[in-house]
PDB file of C-alpha atoms in Angstrom:
ATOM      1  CA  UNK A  12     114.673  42.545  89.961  1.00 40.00           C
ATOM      2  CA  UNK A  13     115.052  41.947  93.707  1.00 45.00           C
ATOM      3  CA  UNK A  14     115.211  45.118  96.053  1.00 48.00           C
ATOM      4  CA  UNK A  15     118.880  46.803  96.395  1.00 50.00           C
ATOM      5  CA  UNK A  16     120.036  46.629  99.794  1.00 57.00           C
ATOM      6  CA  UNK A  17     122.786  47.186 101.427  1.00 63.00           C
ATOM      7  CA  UNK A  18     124.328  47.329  98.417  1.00 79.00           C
ATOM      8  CA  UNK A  19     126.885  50.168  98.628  1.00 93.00           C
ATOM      9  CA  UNK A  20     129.948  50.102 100.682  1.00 93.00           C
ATOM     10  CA  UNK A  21     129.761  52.066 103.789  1.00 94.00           C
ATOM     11  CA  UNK A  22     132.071  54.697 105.308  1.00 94.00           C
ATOM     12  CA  UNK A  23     133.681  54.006 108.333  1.00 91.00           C
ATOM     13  CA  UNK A  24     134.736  56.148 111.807  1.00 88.00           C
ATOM     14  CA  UNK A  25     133.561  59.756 112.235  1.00 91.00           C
ATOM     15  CA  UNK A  26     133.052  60.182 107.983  1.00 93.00           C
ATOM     16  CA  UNK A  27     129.395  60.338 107.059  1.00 95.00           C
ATOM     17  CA  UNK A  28     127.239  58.746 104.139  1.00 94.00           C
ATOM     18  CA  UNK A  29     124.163  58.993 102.763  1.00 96.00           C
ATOM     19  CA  UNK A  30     121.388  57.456 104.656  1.00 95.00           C
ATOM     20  CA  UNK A  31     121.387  53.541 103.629  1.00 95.00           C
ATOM     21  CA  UNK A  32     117.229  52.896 104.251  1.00 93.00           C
ATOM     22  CA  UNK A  33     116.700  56.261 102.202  1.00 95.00           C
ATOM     23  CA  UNK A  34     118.721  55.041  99.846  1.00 95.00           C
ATOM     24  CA  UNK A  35     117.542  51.968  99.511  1.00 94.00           C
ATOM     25  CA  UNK A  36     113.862  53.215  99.469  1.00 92.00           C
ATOM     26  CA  UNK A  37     114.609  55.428  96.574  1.00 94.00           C
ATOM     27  CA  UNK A  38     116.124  52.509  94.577  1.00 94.00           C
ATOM     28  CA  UNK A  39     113.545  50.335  95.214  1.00 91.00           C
ATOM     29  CA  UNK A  40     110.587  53.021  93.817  1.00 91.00           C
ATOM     30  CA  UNK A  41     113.037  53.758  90.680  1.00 93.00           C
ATOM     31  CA  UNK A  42     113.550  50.279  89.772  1.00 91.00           C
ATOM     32  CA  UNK A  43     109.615  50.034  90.174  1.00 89.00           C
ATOM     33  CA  UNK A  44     108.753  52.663  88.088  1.00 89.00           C
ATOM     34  CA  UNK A  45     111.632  51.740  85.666  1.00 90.00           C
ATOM     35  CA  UNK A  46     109.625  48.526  85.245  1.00 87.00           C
ATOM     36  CA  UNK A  47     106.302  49.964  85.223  1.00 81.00           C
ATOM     37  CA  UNK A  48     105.633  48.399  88.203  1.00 72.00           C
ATOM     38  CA  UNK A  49     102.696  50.311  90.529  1.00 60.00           C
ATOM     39  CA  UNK A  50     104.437  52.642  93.011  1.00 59.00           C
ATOM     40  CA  UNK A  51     103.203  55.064  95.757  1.00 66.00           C
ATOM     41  CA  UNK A  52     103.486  58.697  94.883  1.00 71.00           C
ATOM     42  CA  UNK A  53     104.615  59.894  92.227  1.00 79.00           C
ATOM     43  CA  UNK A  54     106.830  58.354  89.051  1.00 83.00           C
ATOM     44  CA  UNK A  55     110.200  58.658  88.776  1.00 90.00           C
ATOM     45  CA  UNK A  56     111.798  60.604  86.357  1.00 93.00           C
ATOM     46  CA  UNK A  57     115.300  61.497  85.106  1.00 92.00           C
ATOM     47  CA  UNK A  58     114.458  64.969  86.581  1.00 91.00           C
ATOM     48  CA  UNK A  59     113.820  62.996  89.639  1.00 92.00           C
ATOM     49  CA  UNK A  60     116.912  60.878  90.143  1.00 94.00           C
ATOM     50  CA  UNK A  61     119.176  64.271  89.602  1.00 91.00           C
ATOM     51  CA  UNK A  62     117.200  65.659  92.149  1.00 91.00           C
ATOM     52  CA  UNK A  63     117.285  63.123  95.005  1.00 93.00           C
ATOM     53  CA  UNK A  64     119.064  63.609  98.307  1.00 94.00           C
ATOM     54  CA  UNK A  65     120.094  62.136 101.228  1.00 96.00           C
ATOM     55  CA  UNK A  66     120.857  62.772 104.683  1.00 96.00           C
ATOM     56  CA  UNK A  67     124.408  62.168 105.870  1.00 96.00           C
ATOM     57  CA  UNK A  68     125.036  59.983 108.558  1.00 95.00           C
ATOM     58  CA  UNK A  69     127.668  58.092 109.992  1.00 94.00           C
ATOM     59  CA  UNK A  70     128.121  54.266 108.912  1.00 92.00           C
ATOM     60  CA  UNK A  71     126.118  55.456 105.737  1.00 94.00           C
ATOM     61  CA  UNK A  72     126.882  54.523 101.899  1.00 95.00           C
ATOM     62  CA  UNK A  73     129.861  55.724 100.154  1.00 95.00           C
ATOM     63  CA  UNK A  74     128.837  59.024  98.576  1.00 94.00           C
ATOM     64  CA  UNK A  75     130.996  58.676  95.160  1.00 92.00           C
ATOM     65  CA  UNK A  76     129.316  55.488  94.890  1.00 93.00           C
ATOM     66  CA  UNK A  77     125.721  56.480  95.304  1.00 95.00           C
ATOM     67  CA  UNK A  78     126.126  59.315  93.210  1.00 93.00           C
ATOM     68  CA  UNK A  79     127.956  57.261  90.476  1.00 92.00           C
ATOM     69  CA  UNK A  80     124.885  54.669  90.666  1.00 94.00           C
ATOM     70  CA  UNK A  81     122.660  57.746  90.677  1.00 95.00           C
ATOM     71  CA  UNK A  82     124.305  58.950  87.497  1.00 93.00           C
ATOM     72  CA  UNK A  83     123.494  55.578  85.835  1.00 94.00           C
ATOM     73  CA  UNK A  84     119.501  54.926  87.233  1.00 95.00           C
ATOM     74  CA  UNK A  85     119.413  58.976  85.719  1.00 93.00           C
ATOM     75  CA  UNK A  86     120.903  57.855  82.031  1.00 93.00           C
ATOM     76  CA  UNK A  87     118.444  54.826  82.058  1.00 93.00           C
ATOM     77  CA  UNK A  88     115.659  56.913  82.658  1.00 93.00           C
ATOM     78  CA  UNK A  89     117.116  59.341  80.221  1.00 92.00           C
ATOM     79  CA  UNK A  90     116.939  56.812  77.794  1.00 92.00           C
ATOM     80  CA  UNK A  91     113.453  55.553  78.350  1.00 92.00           C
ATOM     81  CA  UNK A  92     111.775  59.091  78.583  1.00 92.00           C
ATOM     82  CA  UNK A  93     113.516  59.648  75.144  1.00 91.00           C
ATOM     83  CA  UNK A  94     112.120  56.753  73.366  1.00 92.00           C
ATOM     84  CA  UNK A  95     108.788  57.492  74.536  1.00 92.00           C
ATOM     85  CA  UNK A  96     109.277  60.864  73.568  1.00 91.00           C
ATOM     86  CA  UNK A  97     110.499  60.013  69.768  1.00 92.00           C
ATOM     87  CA  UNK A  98     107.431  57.305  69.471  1.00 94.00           C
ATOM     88  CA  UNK A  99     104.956  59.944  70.842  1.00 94.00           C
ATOM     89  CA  UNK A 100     105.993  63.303  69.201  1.00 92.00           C
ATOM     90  CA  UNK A 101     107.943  61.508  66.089  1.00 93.00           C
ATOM     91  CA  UNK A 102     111.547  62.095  65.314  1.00 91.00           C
ATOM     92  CA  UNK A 103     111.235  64.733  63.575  1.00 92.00           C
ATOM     93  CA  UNK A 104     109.324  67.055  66.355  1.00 92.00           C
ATOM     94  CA  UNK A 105     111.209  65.028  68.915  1.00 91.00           C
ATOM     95  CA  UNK A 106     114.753  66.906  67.489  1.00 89.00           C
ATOM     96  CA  UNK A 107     113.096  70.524  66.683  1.00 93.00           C
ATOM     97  CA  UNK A 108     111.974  70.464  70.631  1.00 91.00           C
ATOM     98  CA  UNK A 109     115.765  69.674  71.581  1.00 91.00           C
ATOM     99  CA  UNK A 110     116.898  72.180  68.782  1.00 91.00           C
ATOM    100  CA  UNK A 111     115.114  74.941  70.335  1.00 94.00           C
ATOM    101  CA  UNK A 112     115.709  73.907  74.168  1.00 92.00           C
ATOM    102  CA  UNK A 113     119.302  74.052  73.303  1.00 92.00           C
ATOM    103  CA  UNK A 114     119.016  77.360  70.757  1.00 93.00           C
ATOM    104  CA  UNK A 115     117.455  79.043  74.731  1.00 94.00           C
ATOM    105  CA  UNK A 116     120.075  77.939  77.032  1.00 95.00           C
ATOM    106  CA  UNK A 117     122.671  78.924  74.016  1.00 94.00           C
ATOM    107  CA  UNK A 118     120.920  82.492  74.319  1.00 94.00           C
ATOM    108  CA  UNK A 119     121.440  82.855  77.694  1.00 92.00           C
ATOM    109  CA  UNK A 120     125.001  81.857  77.271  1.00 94.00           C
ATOM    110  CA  UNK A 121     125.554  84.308  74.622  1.00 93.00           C
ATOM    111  CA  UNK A 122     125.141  87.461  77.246  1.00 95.00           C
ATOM    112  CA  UNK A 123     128.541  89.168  77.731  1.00 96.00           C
ATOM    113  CA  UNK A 124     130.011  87.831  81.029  1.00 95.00           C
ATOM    114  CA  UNK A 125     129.425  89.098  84.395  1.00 96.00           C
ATOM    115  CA  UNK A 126     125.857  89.590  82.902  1.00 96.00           C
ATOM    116  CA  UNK A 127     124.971  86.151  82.410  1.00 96.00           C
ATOM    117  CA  UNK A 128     122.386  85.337  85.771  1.00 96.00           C
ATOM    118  CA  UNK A 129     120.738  87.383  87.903  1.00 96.00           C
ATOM    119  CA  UNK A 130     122.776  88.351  91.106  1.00 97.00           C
ATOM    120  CA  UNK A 131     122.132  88.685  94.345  1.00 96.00           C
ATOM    121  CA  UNK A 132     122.189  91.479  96.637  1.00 96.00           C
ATOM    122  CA  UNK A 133     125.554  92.425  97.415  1.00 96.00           C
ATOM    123  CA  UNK A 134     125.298  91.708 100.929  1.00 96.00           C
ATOM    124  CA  UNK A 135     123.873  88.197 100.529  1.00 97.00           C
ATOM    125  CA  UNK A 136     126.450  84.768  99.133  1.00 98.00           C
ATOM    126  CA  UNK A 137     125.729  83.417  95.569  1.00 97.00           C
ATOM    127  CA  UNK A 138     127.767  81.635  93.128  1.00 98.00           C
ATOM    128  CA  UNK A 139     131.503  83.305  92.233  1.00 98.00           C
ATOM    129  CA  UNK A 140     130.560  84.847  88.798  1.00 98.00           C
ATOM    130  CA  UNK A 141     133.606  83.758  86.999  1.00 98.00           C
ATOM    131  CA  UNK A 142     133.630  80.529  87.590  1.00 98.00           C
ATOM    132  CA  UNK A 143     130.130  80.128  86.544  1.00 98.00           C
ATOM    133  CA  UNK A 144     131.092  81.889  83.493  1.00 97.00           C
ATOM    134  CA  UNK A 145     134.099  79.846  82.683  1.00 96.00           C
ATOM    135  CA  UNK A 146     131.624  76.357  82.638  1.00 96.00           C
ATOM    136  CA  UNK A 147     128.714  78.701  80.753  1.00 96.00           C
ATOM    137  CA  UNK A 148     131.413  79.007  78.285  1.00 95.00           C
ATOM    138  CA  UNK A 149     132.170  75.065  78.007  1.00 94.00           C
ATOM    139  CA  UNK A 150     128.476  74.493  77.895  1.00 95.00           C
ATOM    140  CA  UNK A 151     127.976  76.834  75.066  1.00 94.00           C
ATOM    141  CA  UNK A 152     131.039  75.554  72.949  1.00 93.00           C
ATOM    142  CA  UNK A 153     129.210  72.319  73.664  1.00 92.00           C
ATOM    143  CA  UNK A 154     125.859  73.380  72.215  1.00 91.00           C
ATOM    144  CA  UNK A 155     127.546  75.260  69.564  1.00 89.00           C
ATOM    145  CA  UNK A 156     129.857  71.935  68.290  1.00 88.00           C
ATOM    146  CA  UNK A 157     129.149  69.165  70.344  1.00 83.00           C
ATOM    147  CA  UNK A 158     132.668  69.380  71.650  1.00 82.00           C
ATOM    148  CA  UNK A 159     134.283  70.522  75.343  1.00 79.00           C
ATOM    149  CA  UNK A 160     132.009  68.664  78.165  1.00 91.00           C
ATOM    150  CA  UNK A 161     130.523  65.349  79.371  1.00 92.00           C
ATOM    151  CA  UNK A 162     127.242  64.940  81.290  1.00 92.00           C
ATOM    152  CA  UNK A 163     129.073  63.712  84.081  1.00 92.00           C
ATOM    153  CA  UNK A 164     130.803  66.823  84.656  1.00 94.00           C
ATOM    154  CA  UNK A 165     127.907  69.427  84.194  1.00 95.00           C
ATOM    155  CA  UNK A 166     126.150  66.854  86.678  1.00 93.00           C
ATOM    156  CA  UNK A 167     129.594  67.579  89.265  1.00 92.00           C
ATOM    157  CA  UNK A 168     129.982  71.014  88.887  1.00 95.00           C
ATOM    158  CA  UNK A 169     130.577  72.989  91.856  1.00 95.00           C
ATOM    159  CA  UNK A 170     131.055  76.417  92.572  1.00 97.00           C
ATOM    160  CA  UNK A 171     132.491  78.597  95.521  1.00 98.00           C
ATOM    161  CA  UNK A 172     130.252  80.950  96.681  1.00 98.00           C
ATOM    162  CA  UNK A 173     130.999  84.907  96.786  1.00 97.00           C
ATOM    163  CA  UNK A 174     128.982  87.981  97.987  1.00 97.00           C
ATOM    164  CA  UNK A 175     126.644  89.903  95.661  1.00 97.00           C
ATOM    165  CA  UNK A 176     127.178  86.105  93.310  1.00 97.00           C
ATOM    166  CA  UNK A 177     125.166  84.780  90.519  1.00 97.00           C
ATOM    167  CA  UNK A 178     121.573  83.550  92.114  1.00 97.00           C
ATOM    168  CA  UNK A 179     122.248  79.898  92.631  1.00 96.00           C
ATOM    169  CA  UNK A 180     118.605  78.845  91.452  1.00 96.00           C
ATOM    170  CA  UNK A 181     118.716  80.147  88.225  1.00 95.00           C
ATOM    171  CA  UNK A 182     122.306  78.667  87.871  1.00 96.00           C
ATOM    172  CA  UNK A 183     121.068  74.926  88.724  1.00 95.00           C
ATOM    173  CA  UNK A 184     117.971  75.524  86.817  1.00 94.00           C
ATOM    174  CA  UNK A 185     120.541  76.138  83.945  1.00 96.00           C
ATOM    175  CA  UNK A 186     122.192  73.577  84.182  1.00 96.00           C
ATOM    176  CA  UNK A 187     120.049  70.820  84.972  1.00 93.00           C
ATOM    177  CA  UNK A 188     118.354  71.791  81.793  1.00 93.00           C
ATOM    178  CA  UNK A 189     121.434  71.178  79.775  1.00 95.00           C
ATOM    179  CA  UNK A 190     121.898  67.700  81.556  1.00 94.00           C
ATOM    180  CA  UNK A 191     118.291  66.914  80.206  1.00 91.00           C
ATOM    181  CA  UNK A 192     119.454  67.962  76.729  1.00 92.00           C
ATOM    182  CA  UNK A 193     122.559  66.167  76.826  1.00 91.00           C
ATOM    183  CA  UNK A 194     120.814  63.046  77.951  1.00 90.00           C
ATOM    184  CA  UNK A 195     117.950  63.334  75.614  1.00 86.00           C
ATOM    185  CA  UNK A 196     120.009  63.528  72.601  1.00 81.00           C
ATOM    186  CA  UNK A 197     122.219  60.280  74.178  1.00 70.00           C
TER     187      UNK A 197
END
């Protein structure tokens, strides 16, 4: 596969985008560690992809475009760390790991609300406690049944922020582990 560039389309006038030769850069090392290619530093991963960013700039790619390509270099991965996950542990040990991954986060979930996350101090800004508990319900409905949420919206999810809030790093930590279950069990 030939290097992606300039391969988003770009905002225009005083709106900003993500950096196109950052961009670009990180494609390039995913689709070279996708392919098991050598690449400088360190591997990609799916945890990696989630976790990219860019700097905003003006003339820079369309943000709902990188993110939606992000979204689909992220399930790819996903897929691959699976596999090699299922041929090294086995099937079996593969599904009791994402059994009891899920059974945690479902623990968590199952505190009454308002009591969910640590909080910060109540003169500092974290994330507005209800609405984090409104999508902590979806996601445990989900890993209850299966039912009530896609990947692509725990992956969107944004909340406003309010004083003495849930602490934002345990709330992404949260929920990037449920976007690793989701993707791991496809």
């Amino acid at each position: 596969m030939e290097p992606v560039h300039d391969s988003f389309r770009r905002v225009h006038g005083r709106e900003k985008g993500y950096e196109p030769a950052a961009v670009d850069a990180f494609l390039d090392r995913a689709r070279a560690s996708f392919e098991m290619e050598t690449t400088d530093g360190e591997p990609v991963t799916a945890a990696a992809v989630r976790d990219a960013s860019f700097a905003l700039v003006r003339g820079g790619y369309s943000v709902a475009a990188v993110d939606a390509a992000l979204g689909r270099v992220e399930d790819a991965f996903a897929a691959q760390e699976r596999a090699d996950a299922i041929a090294r542990l086995g099937a079996r040990a593969w599904v009791e790991k994402q059994r009891t991954d899920a059974q945690e986060i479902l623990d968590r979930l199952s505190r009454p609300p308002r009591n969910r996350f640590d909080r910060v101090s109540a003169i500092r800004y974290g994330y507005r406690i209800e609405e984090v508990d409104l999508v902590a319900d979806k996601i445990a409905r989900y890993l209850a049944d299966g039912t009530g949420v896609s990947v692509e919206q725990v992956r969107s999810v944004a909340f406003r922020m309010q004083r003495g809030g849930y602490r934002e790093v345990q709330v992404d930590a949260l929920l990037d582990a449920v976007i690793e279950i989701m993707l791991a069990v496809g």
